[in-house]
Short mmCIF file of C-alpha atoms in Angstrom, two decimals:
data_model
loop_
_atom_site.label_atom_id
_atom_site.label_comp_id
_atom_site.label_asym_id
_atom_site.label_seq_id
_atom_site.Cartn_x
_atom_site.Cartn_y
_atom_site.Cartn_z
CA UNK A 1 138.26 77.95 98.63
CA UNK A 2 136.53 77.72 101.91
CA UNK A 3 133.86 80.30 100.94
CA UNK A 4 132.87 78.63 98.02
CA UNK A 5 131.62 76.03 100.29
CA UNK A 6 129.41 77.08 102.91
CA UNK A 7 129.01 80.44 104.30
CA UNK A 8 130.84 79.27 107.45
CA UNK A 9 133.98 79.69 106.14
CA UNK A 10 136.87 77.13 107.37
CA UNK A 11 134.94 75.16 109.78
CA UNK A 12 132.15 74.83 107.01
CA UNK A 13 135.29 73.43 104.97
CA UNK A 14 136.37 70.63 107.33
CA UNK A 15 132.74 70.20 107.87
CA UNK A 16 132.05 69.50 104.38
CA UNK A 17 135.25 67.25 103.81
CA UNK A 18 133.93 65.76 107.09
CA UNK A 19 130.81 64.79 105.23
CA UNK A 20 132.44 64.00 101.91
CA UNK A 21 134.73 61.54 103.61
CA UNK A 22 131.98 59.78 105.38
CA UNK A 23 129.73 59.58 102.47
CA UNK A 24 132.98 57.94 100.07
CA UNK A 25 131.76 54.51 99.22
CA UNK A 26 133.12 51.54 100.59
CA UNK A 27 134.37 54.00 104.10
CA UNK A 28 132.56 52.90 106.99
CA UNK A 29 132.94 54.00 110.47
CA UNK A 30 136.31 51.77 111.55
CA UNK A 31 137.74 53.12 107.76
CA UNK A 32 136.49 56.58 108.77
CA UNK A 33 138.31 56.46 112.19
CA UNK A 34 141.28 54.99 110.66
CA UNK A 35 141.45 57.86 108.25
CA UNK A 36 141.27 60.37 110.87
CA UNK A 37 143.53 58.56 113.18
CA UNK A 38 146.36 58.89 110.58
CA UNK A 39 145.40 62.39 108.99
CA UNK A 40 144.38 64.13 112.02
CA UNK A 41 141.43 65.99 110.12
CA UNK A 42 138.55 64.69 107.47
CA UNK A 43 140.61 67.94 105.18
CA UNK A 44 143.89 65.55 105.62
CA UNK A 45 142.65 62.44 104.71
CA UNK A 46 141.35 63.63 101.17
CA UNK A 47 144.49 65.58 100.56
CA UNK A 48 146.71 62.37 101.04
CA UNK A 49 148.70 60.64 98.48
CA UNK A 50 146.76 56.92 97.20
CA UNK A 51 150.09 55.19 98.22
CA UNK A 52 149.92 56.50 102.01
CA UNK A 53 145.87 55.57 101.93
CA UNK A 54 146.45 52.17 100.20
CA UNK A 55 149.04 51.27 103.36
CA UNK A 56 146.56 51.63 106.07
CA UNK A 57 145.57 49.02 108.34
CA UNK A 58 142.39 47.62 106.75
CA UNK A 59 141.97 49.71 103.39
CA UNK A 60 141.58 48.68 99.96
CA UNK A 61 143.10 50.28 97.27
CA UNK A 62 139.69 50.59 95.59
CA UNK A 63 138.42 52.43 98.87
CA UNK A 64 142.09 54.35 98.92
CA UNK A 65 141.20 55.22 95.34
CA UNK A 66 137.77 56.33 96.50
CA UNK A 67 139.00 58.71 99.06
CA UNK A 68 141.70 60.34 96.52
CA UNK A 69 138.68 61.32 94.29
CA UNK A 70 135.81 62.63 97.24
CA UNK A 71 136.52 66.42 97.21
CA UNK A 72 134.95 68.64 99.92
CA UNK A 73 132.48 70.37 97.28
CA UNK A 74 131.22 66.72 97.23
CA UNK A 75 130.12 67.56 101.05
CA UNK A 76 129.40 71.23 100.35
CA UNK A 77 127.22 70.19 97.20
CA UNK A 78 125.06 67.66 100.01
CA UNK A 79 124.93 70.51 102.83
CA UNK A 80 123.18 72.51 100.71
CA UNK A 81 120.40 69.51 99.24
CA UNK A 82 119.42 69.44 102.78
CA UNK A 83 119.57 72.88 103.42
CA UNK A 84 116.95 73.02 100.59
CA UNK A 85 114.84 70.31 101.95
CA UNK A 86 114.28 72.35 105.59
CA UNK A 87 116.69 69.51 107.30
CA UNK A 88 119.76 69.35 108.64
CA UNK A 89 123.03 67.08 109.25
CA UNK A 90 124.58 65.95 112.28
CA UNK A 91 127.68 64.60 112.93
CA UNK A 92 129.00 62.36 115.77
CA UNK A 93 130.32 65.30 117.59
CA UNK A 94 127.75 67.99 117.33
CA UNK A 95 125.47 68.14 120.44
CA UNK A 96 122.57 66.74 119.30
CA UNK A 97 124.07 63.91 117.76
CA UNK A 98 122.21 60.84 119.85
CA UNK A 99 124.45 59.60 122.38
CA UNK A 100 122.73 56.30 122.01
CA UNK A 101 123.92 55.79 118.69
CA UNK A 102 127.95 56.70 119.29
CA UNK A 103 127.52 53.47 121.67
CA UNK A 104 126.40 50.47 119.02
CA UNK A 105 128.50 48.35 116.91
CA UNK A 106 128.76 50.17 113.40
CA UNK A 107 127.56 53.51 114.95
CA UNK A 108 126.48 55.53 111.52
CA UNK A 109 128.94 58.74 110.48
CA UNK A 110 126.77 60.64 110.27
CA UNK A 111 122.61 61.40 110.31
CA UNK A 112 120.34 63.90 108.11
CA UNK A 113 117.14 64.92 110.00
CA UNK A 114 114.30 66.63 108.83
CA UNK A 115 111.84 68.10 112.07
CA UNK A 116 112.08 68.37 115.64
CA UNK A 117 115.52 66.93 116.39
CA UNK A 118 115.00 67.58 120.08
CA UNK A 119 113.26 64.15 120.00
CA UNK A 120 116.57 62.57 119.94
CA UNK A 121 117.23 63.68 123.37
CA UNK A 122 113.66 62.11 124.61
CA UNK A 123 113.64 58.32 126.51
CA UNK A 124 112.61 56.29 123.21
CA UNK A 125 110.70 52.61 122.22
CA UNK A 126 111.23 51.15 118.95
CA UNK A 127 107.37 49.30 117.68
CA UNK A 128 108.03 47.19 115.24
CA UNK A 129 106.15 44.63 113.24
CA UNK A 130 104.59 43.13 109.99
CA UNK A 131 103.47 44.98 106.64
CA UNK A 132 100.76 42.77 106.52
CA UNK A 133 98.81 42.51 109.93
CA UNK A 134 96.12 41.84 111.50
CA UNK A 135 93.44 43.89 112.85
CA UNK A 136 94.71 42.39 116.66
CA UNK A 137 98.00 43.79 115.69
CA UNK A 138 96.74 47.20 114.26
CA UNK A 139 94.86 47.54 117.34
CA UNK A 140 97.78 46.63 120.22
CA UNK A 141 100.51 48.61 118.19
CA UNK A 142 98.45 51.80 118.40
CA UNK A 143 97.54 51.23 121.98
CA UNK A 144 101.07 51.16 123.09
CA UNK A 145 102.21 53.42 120.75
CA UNK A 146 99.85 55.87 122.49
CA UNK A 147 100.90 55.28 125.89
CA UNK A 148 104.00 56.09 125.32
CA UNK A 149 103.98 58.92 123.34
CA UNK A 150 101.13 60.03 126.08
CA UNK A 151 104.14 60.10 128.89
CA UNK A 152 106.36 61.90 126.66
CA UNK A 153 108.63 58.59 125.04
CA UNK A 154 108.93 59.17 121.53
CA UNK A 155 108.07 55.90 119.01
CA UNK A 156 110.50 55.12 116.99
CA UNK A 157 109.83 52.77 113.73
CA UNK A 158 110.64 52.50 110.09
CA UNK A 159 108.41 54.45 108.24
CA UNK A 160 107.37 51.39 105.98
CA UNK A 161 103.58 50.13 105.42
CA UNK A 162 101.35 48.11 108.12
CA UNK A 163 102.42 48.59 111.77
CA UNK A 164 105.44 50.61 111.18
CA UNK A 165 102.58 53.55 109.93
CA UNK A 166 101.08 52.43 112.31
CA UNK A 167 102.65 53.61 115.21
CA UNK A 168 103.69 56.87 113.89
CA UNK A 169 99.99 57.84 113.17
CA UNK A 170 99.14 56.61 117.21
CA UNK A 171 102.09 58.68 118.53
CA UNK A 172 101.20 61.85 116.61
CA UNK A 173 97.80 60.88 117.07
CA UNK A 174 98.25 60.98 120.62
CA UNK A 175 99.93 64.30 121.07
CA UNK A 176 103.63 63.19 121.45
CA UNK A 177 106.69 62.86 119.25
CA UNK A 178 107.39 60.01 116.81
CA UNK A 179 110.87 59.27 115.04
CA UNK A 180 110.75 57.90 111.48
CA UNK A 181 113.93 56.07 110.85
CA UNK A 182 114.22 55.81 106.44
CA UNK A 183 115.96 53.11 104.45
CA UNK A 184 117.07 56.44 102.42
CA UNK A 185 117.52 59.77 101.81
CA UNK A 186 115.41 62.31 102.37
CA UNK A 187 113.13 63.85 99.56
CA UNK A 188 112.72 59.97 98.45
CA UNK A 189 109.24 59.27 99.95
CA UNK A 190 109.33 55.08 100.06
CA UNK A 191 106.79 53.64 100.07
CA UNK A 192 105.41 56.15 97.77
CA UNK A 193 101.73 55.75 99.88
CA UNK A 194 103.46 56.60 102.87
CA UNK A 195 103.27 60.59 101.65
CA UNK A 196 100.97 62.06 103.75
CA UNK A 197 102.80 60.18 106.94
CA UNK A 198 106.23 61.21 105.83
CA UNK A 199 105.49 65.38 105.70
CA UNK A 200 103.47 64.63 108.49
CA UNK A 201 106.51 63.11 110.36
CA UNK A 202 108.68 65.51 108.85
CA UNK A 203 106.54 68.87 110.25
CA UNK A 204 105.25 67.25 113.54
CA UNK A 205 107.95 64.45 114.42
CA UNK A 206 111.44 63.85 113.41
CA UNK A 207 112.82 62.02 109.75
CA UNK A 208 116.25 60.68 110.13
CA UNK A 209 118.69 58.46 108.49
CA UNK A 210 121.99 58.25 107.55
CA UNK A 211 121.57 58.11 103.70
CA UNK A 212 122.12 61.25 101.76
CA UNK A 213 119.18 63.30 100.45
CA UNK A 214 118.04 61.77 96.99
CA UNK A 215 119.13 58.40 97.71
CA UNK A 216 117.19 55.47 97.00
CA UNK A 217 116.75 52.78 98.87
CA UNK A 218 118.80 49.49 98.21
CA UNK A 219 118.58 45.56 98.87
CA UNK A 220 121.05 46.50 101.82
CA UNK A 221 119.77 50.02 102.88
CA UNK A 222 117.01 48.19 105.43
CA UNK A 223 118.90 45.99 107.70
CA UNK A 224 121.22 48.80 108.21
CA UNK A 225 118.29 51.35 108.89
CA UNK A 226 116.77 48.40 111.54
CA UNK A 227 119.82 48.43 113.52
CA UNK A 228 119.39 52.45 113.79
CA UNK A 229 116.04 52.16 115.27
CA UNK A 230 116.82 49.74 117.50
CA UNK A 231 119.37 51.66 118.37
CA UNK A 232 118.22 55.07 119.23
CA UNK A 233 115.42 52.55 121.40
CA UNK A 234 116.11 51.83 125.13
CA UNK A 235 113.87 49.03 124.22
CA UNK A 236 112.68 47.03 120.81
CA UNK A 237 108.88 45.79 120.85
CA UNK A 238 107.48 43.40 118.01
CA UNK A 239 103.97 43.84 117.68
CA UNK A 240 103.43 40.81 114.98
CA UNK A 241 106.23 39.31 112.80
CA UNK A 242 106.09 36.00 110.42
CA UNK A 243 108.70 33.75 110.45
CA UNK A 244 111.35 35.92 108.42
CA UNK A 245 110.00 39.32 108.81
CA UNK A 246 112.29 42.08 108.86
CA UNK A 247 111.46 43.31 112.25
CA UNK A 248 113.24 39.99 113.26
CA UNK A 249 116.40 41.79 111.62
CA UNK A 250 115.76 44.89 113.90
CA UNK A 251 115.35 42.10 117.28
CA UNK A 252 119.23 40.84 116.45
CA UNK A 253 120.81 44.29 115.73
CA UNK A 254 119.07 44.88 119.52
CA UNK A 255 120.24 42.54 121.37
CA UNK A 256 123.94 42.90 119.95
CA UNK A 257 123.63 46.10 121.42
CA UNK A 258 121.99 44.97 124.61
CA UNK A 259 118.84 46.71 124.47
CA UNK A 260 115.92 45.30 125.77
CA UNK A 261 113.24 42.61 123.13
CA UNK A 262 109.50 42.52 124.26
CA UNK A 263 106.58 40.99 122.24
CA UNK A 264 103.30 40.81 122.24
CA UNK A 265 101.88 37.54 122.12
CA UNK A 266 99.49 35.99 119.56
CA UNK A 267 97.88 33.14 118.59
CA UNK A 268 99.64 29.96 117.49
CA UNK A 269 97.19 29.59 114.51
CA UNK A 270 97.99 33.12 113.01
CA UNK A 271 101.13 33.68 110.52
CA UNK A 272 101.57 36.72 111.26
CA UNK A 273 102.34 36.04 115.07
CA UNK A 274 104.94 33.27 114.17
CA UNK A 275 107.75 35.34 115.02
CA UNK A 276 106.66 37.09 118.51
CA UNK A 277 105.43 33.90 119.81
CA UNK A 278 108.92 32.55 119.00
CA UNK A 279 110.77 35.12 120.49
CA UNK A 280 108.65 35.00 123.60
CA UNK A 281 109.61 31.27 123.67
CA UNK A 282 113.52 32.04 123.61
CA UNK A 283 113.13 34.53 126.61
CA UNK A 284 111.29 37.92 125.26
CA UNK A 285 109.70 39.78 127.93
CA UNK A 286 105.93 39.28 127.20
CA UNK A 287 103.76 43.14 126.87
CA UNK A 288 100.28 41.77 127.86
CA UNK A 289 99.42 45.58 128.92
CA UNK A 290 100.98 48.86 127.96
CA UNK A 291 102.09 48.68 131.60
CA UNK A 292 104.17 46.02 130.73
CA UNK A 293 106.19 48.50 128.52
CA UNK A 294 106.34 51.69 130.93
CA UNK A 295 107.80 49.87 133.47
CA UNK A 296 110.98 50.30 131.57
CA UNK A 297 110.32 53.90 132.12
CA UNK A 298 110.64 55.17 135.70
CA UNK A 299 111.05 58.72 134.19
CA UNK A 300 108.27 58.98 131.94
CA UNK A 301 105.63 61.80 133.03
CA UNK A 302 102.01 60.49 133.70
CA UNK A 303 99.73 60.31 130.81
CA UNK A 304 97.82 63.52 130.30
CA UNK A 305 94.02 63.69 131.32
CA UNK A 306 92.12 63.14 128.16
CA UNK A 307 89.76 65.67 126.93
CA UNK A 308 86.12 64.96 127.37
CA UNK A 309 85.05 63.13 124.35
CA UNK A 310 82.14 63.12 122.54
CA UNK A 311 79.72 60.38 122.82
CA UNK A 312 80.80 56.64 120.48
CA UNK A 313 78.26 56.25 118.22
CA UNK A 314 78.74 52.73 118.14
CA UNK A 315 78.05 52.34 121.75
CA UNK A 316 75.03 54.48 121.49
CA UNK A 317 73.88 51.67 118.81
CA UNK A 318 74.11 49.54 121.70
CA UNK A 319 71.42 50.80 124.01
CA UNK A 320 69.65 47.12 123.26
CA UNK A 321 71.84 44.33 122.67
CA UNK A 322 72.08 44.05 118.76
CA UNK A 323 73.56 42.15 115.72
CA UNK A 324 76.84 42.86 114.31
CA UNK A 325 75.24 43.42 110.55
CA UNK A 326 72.29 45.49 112.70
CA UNK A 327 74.32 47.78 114.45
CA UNK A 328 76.27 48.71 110.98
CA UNK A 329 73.29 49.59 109.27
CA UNK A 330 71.94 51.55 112.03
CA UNK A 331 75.24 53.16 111.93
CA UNK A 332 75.63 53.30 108.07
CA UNK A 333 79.29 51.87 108.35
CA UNK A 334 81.13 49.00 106.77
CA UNK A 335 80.63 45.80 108.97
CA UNK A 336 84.90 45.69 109.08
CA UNK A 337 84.59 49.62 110.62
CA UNK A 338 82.18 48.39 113.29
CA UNK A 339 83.87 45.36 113.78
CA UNK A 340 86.75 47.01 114.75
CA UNK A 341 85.55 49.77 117.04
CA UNK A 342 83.63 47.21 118.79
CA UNK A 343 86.53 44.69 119.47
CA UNK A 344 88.25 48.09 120.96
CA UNK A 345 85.63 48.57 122.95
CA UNK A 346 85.08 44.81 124.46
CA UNK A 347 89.35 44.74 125.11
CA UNK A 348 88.44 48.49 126.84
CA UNK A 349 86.13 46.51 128.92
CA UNK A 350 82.92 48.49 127.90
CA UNK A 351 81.52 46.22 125.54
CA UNK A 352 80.55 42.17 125.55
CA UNK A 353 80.30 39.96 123.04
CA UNK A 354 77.39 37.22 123.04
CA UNK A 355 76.82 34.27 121.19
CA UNK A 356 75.81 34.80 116.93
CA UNK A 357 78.25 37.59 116.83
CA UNK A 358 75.37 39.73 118.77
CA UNK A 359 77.07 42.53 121.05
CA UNK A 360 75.77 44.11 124.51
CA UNK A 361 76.95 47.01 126.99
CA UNK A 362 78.68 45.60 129.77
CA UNK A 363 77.18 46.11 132.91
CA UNK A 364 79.44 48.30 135.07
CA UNK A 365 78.70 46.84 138.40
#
């Protein structure tokens, strides 16, 4: 029977009930340690009678009746979907199973990766924020989503639209490692405009989750994906969150596992920054500076010496002071594209704004 399964012979067996058992609706991880407590291996537990499973501390007979009809081909069958897909599966006690993650509340059973899995052993940040942001928020989620990855802490975030994206692109962007955490199974790319970022994540960073490949994502499938991220993160940072937002859901799964909350401030006039400035009210520690966030990491290398870059051709527009709407058509750019590099460029210090939305050089001395 066992070759039929995986080529490993009886520890691909138990390793395929292992998965079949965990993947049985309605078992979760104190069900799943029951089980194993009382059948000694995952092999056990679907081989036992429905009246020894329905007398269990804590099971159902409609979760009893679940485990009587999970076979390990059921696991075998999954092994090989993500064999096909170029990931992997690890369970809670293969070596490269996150330590971080045996620790929480509700620790998952089991995670499917797709890319460079040695990222899980890397110190880690969770960036988090809205779907719909601001150009602020855009701008301070890449900046410290760069910094870290710069010193070698790998972003983690949930792979969804707005600043999630957004912080994978500035850690790849950046040279480091980024870990995309999915509200399902691999080979479902959700959203569906997130392609290019998910192969991109997949080849150059790490996909994980907990789902089984093919899986689609669910009304609950997110909340339990936020309290992954947070925690595989020695620390949670919300860049911008409205009252509501989900990234709120991924701040409480945090602190109930006593990892560290920042946000980044906003102002009290914008929707979108409803939520951090609240949290920063009820005792967040504030990230004015990417500083502000390395400090948590004494171990984190020093950022790499960045390449000599060619000249910005937005501040070579500037060699006069000049116009907003003047510099664009100099430049042959959308106003919003100018805008943008030159509110980078004024926060970097190198630029000045002047009265009639008319910018200038700042004068280094």
């Amino acid at each position: 029977m066992g070759a039929t399964l995986t080529p490993d012979g009886e520890s691909g067996e138990r390793r395929a009930a292992y998965v079949a058992l965990a993947l049985t609706p309605g078992i979760g991880s104190a069900r799943l340690r029951t089980l194993l407590d009382a059948c000694d291996t995952p092999l056990g537990a679907l081989a036992a009678p429905l009246a020894f499973l329905c007398g269990l501390p804590g099971m159902s007979r409609a979760a009893a009746t679940a485990v009587r009809d999970a076979s390990p081909t059921d696991g075998a069958r999954t092994l090989r979907r993500i064999a096909e897909l170029g990931g992997g599966c690890l369970l809670p006690d293969d070596e490269g199973f996150p330590e971080a993650l045996r620790q929480i509340p509700d620790p998952p059973t089991l995670l499917f990766a797709l890319g460079r899995t040695s990222l899980l052993a890397h110190p880690t940040v969770a960036i988090v924020g809205s779907r719909d942001h601001t150009a602020y928020g855009a701008l301070v989620c890449r900046q410290l989503a760069s910094a870290a990855a710069e010193r070698g802490i790998a972003v983690v975030s949930g792979m969804a639209r707005g600043l999630d994206a957004q912080a994978h692109e500035a850690a790849l962007a950046a040279g480091g490692g980024t870990i995309g955490v999915l509200g399902n199974g691999l080979g479902v790319v959700y959203p569906a405009a997130n392609r290019a970022l998910y192969e991109r994540v997949g080849r150059d960073g790490l996909l994980l989750t907990e789902f089984p490949p093919g899986d689609r994502p669910r009304v609950g499938s997110f909340p339990r994906r936020n309290r992954l991220i947070s925690g595989l993160a020695r620390a949670t940072v919300v860049v911008e969150a409205r009252a509501g937002s989900g990234a709120l859901i991924t701040v409480e799964a945090a602190l109930a596992q006593g990892r560290e909350v920042l946000a980044v401030p906003g102002p009290i006039t914008s929707p979108t920054s409803v939520g951090t400035n609240r949290l920063l009210r009820d005792g967040a520690t504030p990230v004015l500076a990417p500083e502000d966030l390395l400090l948590l990491f004494p171990e984190a290398y020093p950022a790499r010496r960045p390449k000599a870059e060619p000249p910005d051709p937005v501040l070579e527009a500037l060699a006069q002071p000049a116009h907003l709407d003047a510099v664009a058509t100099t430049l042959g750019r959308p106003v919003e594209e100018v805008l943008a590099r030159l509110c980078e460029l004024e926060i970097a210090g190198v630029v000045e704004q002047r009265p009639g939305r008319r910018f200038a050089r700042r004068d280094p001395g």
